[in-house]
């Protein structure tokens, strides 16, 4: 079976490479010539553990191809995944122009039966819209003798473990209504039968909604525990223990109950806003998710106040920030709380030194007047306070004696609750975590 994946961003590249790993012949398409050229030279444009190896292995085996030629990719494939960007617009709704454009192109080049699958996270009903656009393009180009089916196959990949998530998912969701398309997609995911991955076949809108409901629920857990953390601080409770005890109740589960600066990244912020927005278009208010979004925005401001409380007046102070990506093991800084907090500190007159193991290049595009350092100790040197913003492993085992000696003031604000408060105080730091 030949598969085309249109869009070689995060999702498209992981999806295409991992299907090739299943033994399928995959063509990844992008209009960015430079990116395709680099991919053809074996260069991976994103930092994702394990991905480079998968790409190399499958290119060498002749199963994975990169091209800008969308026409030939469409014409030689039975299944076409749409994995182009769906950026948020200023009002939080989703910009579908790239999806629409790809749908039109597919219709214009159709040369036989195809299954077109939306992989990008798209508002509910978008896959049906894709079908309409393809059908219009088929009619406009006189290709009515060809037929195409659509399906929704949302991704649940976490950055930093995307390859593993693809190869060993908790579940695969396929929204499709045409039996032929369902059979083809079942066949595509057959390698996962071996490890008994549940394949959930639903209607198209159900599959589209599963993605939003899943992400919104996880975001809800995070905002929920962050509000409990804020309360913990006022009543002298330890949110860490609260979350641990809550999580032991099997109905609640312990994951996604880590208090911190709030969620970031390319999915949760965008998907929660989009859900709120498109639900309104259907006349249904998502009051819980709206609150989740507001709590998340507030949490970042609270973190700045927390820093100010420990450091004092921020004007003219030098603050060291460890970690810039929105979470560890990724170079992604999209909607990163760390970036936002740096900018808010600057607005209050603080001078910033910072370091991130992987995300510095991306951060340099967003941050101005910041001193980028070589490592955590350079950041600490002469700073009036050290903020741990992203919990990279290398920040968990810092030489704390050295850090204390380098700091101008022995202040650590641990936004990820990596360190134990009592231990930090014993070591002579003025320390605060979140909700402890
Ligand atoms: C998420 C979903 O997990 C994935 O299924 C979906 O397809 C895309 O969005 P990702 O954005 O890569 O994946 O990261 P994830 O590990 O889920 O973390 C998202 C954000 O939540 C990060 O900013 C993280 O720091 C934050 N988070 C997570 C918390 O603040 N507390 C937690 O307990 C868990």
PDB file of N, CA and C in Angstrom, residues 10-11 14-15 119 121 152-159 161-166 168-174 189 198 200 206-216 218 267-268 271 327:
ATOM      1  N   UNK A  10       5.604  18.609  12.590  1.00  0.00           N
ATOM      2  CA  UNK A  10       5.786  17.652  13.664  1.00  0.00           C
ATOM      3  C   UNK A  10       4.979  16.375  13.450  1.00  0.00           C
ATOM      4  N   UNK A  11       3.674  16.550  13.268  1.00  0.00           N
ATOM      5  CA  UNK A  11       2.769  15.407  13.173  1.00  0.00           C
ATOM      6  C   UNK A  11       3.010  14.637  11.869  1.00  0.00           C
ATOM      7  N   UNK A  14       6.421  12.633  11.868  1.00  0.00           N
ATOM      8  CA  UNK A  14       6.385  11.455  12.748  1.00  0.00           C
ATOM      9  C   UNK A  14       5.459  10.399  12.146  1.00  0.00           C
ATOM     10  N   UNK A  15       4.294  10.820  11.699  1.00  0.00           N
ATOM     11  CA  UNK A  15       3.317   9.874  11.132  1.00  0.00           C
ATOM     12  C   UNK A  15       3.904   9.150   9.919  1.00  0.00           C
ATOM     13  N   UNK A 119      -5.468  14.353   9.668  1.00  0.00           N
ATOM     14  CA  UNK A 119      -4.595  14.013  10.799  1.00  0.00           C
ATOM     15  C   UNK A 119      -4.388  15.270  11.642  1.00  0.00           C
ATOM     16  N   UNK A 121      -5.292  18.431  13.765  1.00  0.00           N
ATOM     17  CA  UNK A 121      -6.446  18.613  14.644  1.00  0.00           C
ATOM     18  C   UNK A 121      -7.337  19.690  14.045  1.00  0.00           C
ATOM     19  N   UNK A 152     -11.347  10.587   9.564  1.00  0.00           N
ATOM     20  CA  UNK A 152     -10.622  11.371  10.568  1.00  0.00           C
ATOM     21  C   UNK A 152      -9.814  10.397  11.410  1.00  0.00           C
ATOM     22  N   UNK A 153      -8.537  10.710  11.588  1.00  0.00           N
ATOM     23  CA  UNK A 153      -7.673   9.816  12.376  1.00  0.00           C
ATOM     24  C   UNK A 153      -6.781  10.691  13.257  1.00  0.00           C
ATOM     25  N   UNK A 154      -7.366  11.187  14.356  1.00  0.00           N
ATOM     26  CA  UNK A 154      -6.617  12.148  15.184  1.00  0.00           C
ATOM     27  C   UNK A 154      -5.347  11.556  15.782  1.00  0.00           C
ATOM     28  N   UNK A 155      -4.363  12.432  15.972  1.00  0.00           N
ATOM     29  CA  UNK A 155      -3.109  11.975  16.587  1.00  0.00           C
ATOM     30  C   UNK A 155      -3.133  12.302  18.075  1.00  0.00           C
ATOM     31  N   UNK A 156      -2.453  11.453  18.852  1.00  0.00           N
ATOM     32  CA  UNK A 156      -2.327  11.693  20.292  1.00  0.00           C
ATOM     33  C   UNK A 156      -0.851  11.656  20.683  1.00  0.00           C
ATOM     34  N   UNK A 157      -0.026  12.244  19.831  1.00  0.00           N
ATOM     35  CA  UNK A 157       1.425  12.168  20.035  1.00  0.00           C
ATOM     36  C   UNK A 157       1.893  13.248  20.993  1.00  0.00           C
ATOM     37  N   UNK A 158       2.676  12.842  21.970  1.00  0.00           N
ATOM     38  CA  UNK A 158       3.300  13.835  22.841  1.00  0.00           C
ATOM     39  C   UNK A 158       4.670  14.168  22.287  1.00  0.00           C
ATOM     40  N   UNK A 159       4.998  15.431  22.242  1.00  0.00           N
ATOM     41  CA  UNK A 159       6.340  15.794  21.804  1.00  0.00           C
ATOM     42  C   UNK A 159       7.328  15.210  22.808  1.00  0.00           C
ATOM     43  N   UNK A 161       8.081  12.138  23.043  1.00  0.00           N
ATOM     44  CA  UNK A 161       7.922  10.678  23.000  1.00  0.00           C
ATOM     45  C   UNK A 161       6.986  10.295  21.868  1.00  0.00           C
ATOM     46  N   UNK A 162       7.031  11.092  20.796  1.00  0.00           N
ATOM     47  CA  UNK A 162       6.084  10.921  19.696  1.00  0.00           C
ATOM     48  C   UNK A 162       6.268   9.584  18.964  1.00  0.00           C
ATOM     49  N   UNK A 163       7.518   9.163  18.789  1.00  0.00           N
ATOM     50  CA  UNK A 163       7.763   7.906  18.064  1.00  0.00           C
ATOM     51  C   UNK A 163       7.191   6.741  18.869  1.00  0.00           C
ATOM     52  N   UNK A 164       7.496   6.737  20.146  1.00  0.00           N
ATOM     53  CA  UNK A 164       6.983   5.701  21.049  1.00  0.00           C
ATOM     54  C   UNK A 164       5.444   5.747  21.084  1.00  0.00           C
ATOM     55  N   UNK A 165       4.881   6.944  21.149  1.00  0.00           N
ATOM     56  CA  UNK A 165       3.413   7.079  21.188  1.00  0.00           C
ATOM     57  C   UNK A 165       2.779   6.548  19.900  1.00  0.00           C
ATOM     58  N   UNK A 166       3.489   6.727  18.777  1.00  0.00           N
ATOM     59  CA  UNK A 166       2.943   6.220  17.514  1.00  0.00           C
ATOM     60  C   UNK A 166       3.036   4.701  17.453  1.00  0.00           C
ATOM     61  N   UNK A 168       3.397   2.572  19.998  1.00  0.00           N
ATOM     62  CA  UNK A 168       2.706   1.888  21.103  1.00  0.00           C
ATOM     63  C   UNK A 168       1.600   2.775  21.667  1.00  0.00           C
ATOM     64  N   UNK A 169       0.613   3.092  20.869  1.00  0.00           N
ATOM     65  CA  UNK A 169      -0.422   4.025  21.348  1.00  0.00           C
ATOM     66  C   UNK A 169      -1.389   3.353  22.332  1.00  0.00           C
ATOM     67  N   UNK A 170      -2.052   4.171  23.148  1.00  0.00           N
ATOM     68  CA  UNK A 170      -3.102   3.646  24.039  1.00  0.00           C
ATOM     69  C   UNK A 170      -4.292   3.184  23.207  1.00  0.00           C
ATOM     70  N   UNK A 171      -4.538   3.904  22.133  1.00  0.00           N
ATOM     71  CA  UNK A 171      -5.644   3.550  21.235  1.00  0.00           C
ATOM     72  C   UNK A 171      -5.425   4.267  19.895  1.00  0.00           C
ATOM     73  N   UNK A 172      -6.070   3.702  18.862  1.00  0.00           N
ATOM     74  CA  UNK A 172      -6.102   4.396  17.570  1.00  0.00           C
ATOM     75  C   UNK A 172      -7.570   4.699  17.287  1.00  0.00           C
ATOM     76  N   UNK A 173      -7.863   5.937  16.953  1.00  0.00           N
ATOM     77  CA  UNK A 173      -9.240   6.325  16.674  1.00  0.00           C
ATOM     78  C   UNK A 173      -9.387   6.590  15.172  1.00  0.00           C
ATOM     79  N   UNK A 174     -10.349   5.926  14.565  1.00  0.00           N
ATOM     80  CA  UNK A 174     -10.629   6.158  13.144  1.00  0.00           C
ATOM     81  C   UNK A 174     -12.100   6.516  12.995  1.00  0.00           C
ATOM     82  N   UNK A 189      -3.290  -0.051   9.970  1.00  0.00           N
ATOM     83  CA  UNK A 189      -2.875  -0.130  11.381  1.00  0.00           C
ATOM     84  C   UNK A 189      -2.710  -1.568  11.878  1.00  0.00           C
ATOM     85  N   UNK A 198      -6.173  -1.108  21.007  1.00  0.00           N
ATOM     86  CA  UNK A 198      -7.580  -0.966  20.624  1.00  0.00           C
ATOM     87  C   UNK A 198      -7.745  -0.009  19.431  1.00  0.00           C
ATOM     88  N   UNK A 200     -10.505   2.073  17.621  1.00  0.00           N
ATOM     89  CA  UNK A 200     -11.872   2.534  17.858  1.00  0.00           C
ATOM     90  C   UNK A 200     -12.410   3.115  16.557  1.00  0.00           C
ATOM     91  N   UNK A 206     -17.554  12.063  15.637  1.00  0.00           N
ATOM     92  CA  UNK A 206     -17.171  11.485  16.932  1.00  0.00           C
ATOM     93  C   UNK A 206     -15.651  11.438  17.058  1.00  0.00           C
ATOM     94  N   UNK A 207     -14.993  10.975  16.008  1.00  0.00           N
ATOM     95  CA  UNK A 207     -13.518  10.898  16.053  1.00  0.00           C
ATOM     96  C   UNK A 207     -12.922  12.296  16.233  1.00  0.00           C
ATOM     97  N   UNK A 208     -13.474  13.257  15.499  1.00  0.00           N
ATOM     98  CA  UNK A 208     -12.951  14.626  15.615  1.00  0.00           C
ATOM     99  C   UNK A 208     -13.124  15.142  17.039  1.00  0.00           C
ATOM    100  N   UNK A 209     -14.263  14.817  17.646  1.00  0.00           N
ATOM    101  CA  UNK A 209     -14.523  15.322  18.992  1.00  0.00           C
ATOM    102  C   UNK A 209     -13.695  14.591  20.051  1.00  0.00           C
ATOM    103  N   UNK A 210     -13.391  13.316  19.808  1.00  0.00           N
ATOM    104  CA  UNK A 210     -12.577  12.559  20.778  1.00  0.00           C
ATOM    105  C   UNK A 210     -11.252  13.285  21.022  1.00  0.00           C
ATOM    106  N   UNK A 211     -10.677  13.783  19.947  1.00  0.00           N
ATOM    107  CA  UNK A 211      -9.396  14.474  20.081  1.00  0.00           C
ATOM    108  C   UNK A 211      -9.526  15.708  20.984  1.00  0.00           C
ATOM    109  N   UNK A 212     -10.529  16.541  20.704  1.00  0.00           N
ATOM    110  CA  UNK A 212     -10.699  17.760  21.514  1.00  0.00           C
ATOM    111  C   UNK A 212     -11.051  17.431  22.950  1.00  0.00           C
ATOM    112  N   UNK A 213     -11.944  16.438  23.110  1.00  0.00           N
ATOM    113  CA  UNK A 213     -12.376  16.086  24.471  1.00  0.00           C
ATOM    114  C   UNK A 213     -11.192  15.558  25.271  1.00  0.00           C
ATOM    115  N   UNK A 214     -10.333  14.766  24.634  1.00  0.00           N
ATOM    116  CA  UNK A 214      -9.169  14.212  25.345  1.00  0.00           C
ATOM    117  C   UNK A 214      -8.225  15.330  25.783  1.00  0.00           C
ATOM    118  N   UNK A 215      -7.861  16.194  24.843  1.00  0.00           N
ATOM    119  CA  UNK A 215      -6.923  17.249  25.199  1.00  0.00           C
ATOM    120  C   UNK A 215      -7.524  18.226  26.210  1.00  0.00           C
ATOM    121  N   UNK A 216      -8.799  18.545  26.037  1.00  0.00           N
ATOM    122  CA  UNK A 216      -9.440  19.494  26.965  1.00  0.00           C
ATOM    123  C   UNK A 216      -9.523  18.884  28.361  1.00  0.00           C
ATOM    124  N   UNK A 218      -7.400  16.668  29.691  1.00  0.00           N
ATOM    125  CA  UNK A 218      -6.061  16.717  30.292  1.00  0.00           C
ATOM    126  C   UNK A 218      -5.732  18.143  30.735  1.00  0.00           C
ATOM    127  N   UNK A 267      -0.449  22.184  21.317  1.00  0.00           N
ATOM    128  CA  UNK A 267      -1.766  21.542  21.302  1.00  0.00           C
ATOM    129  C   UNK A 267      -2.738  22.086  22.335  1.00  0.00           C
ATOM    130  N   UNK A 268      -2.431  21.930  23.613  1.00  0.00           N
ATOM    131  CA  UNK A 268      -3.425  22.274  24.636  1.00  0.00           C
ATOM    132  C   UNK A 268      -3.941  23.714  24.510  1.00  0.00           C
ATOM    133  N   UNK A 271      -6.008  23.912  21.196  1.00  0.00           N
ATOM    134  CA  UNK A 271      -7.186  23.034  21.119  1.00  0.00           C
ATOM    135  C   UNK A 271      -8.278  23.444  22.113  1.00  0.00           C
ATOM    136  N   UNK A 327       8.064  22.150  27.747  1.00  0.00           N
ATOM    137  CA  UNK A 327       8.244  20.988  28.616  1.00  0.00           C
ATOM    138  C   UNK A 327       9.589  20.379  28.238  1.00  0.00           C
TER     139      UNK A 327
END
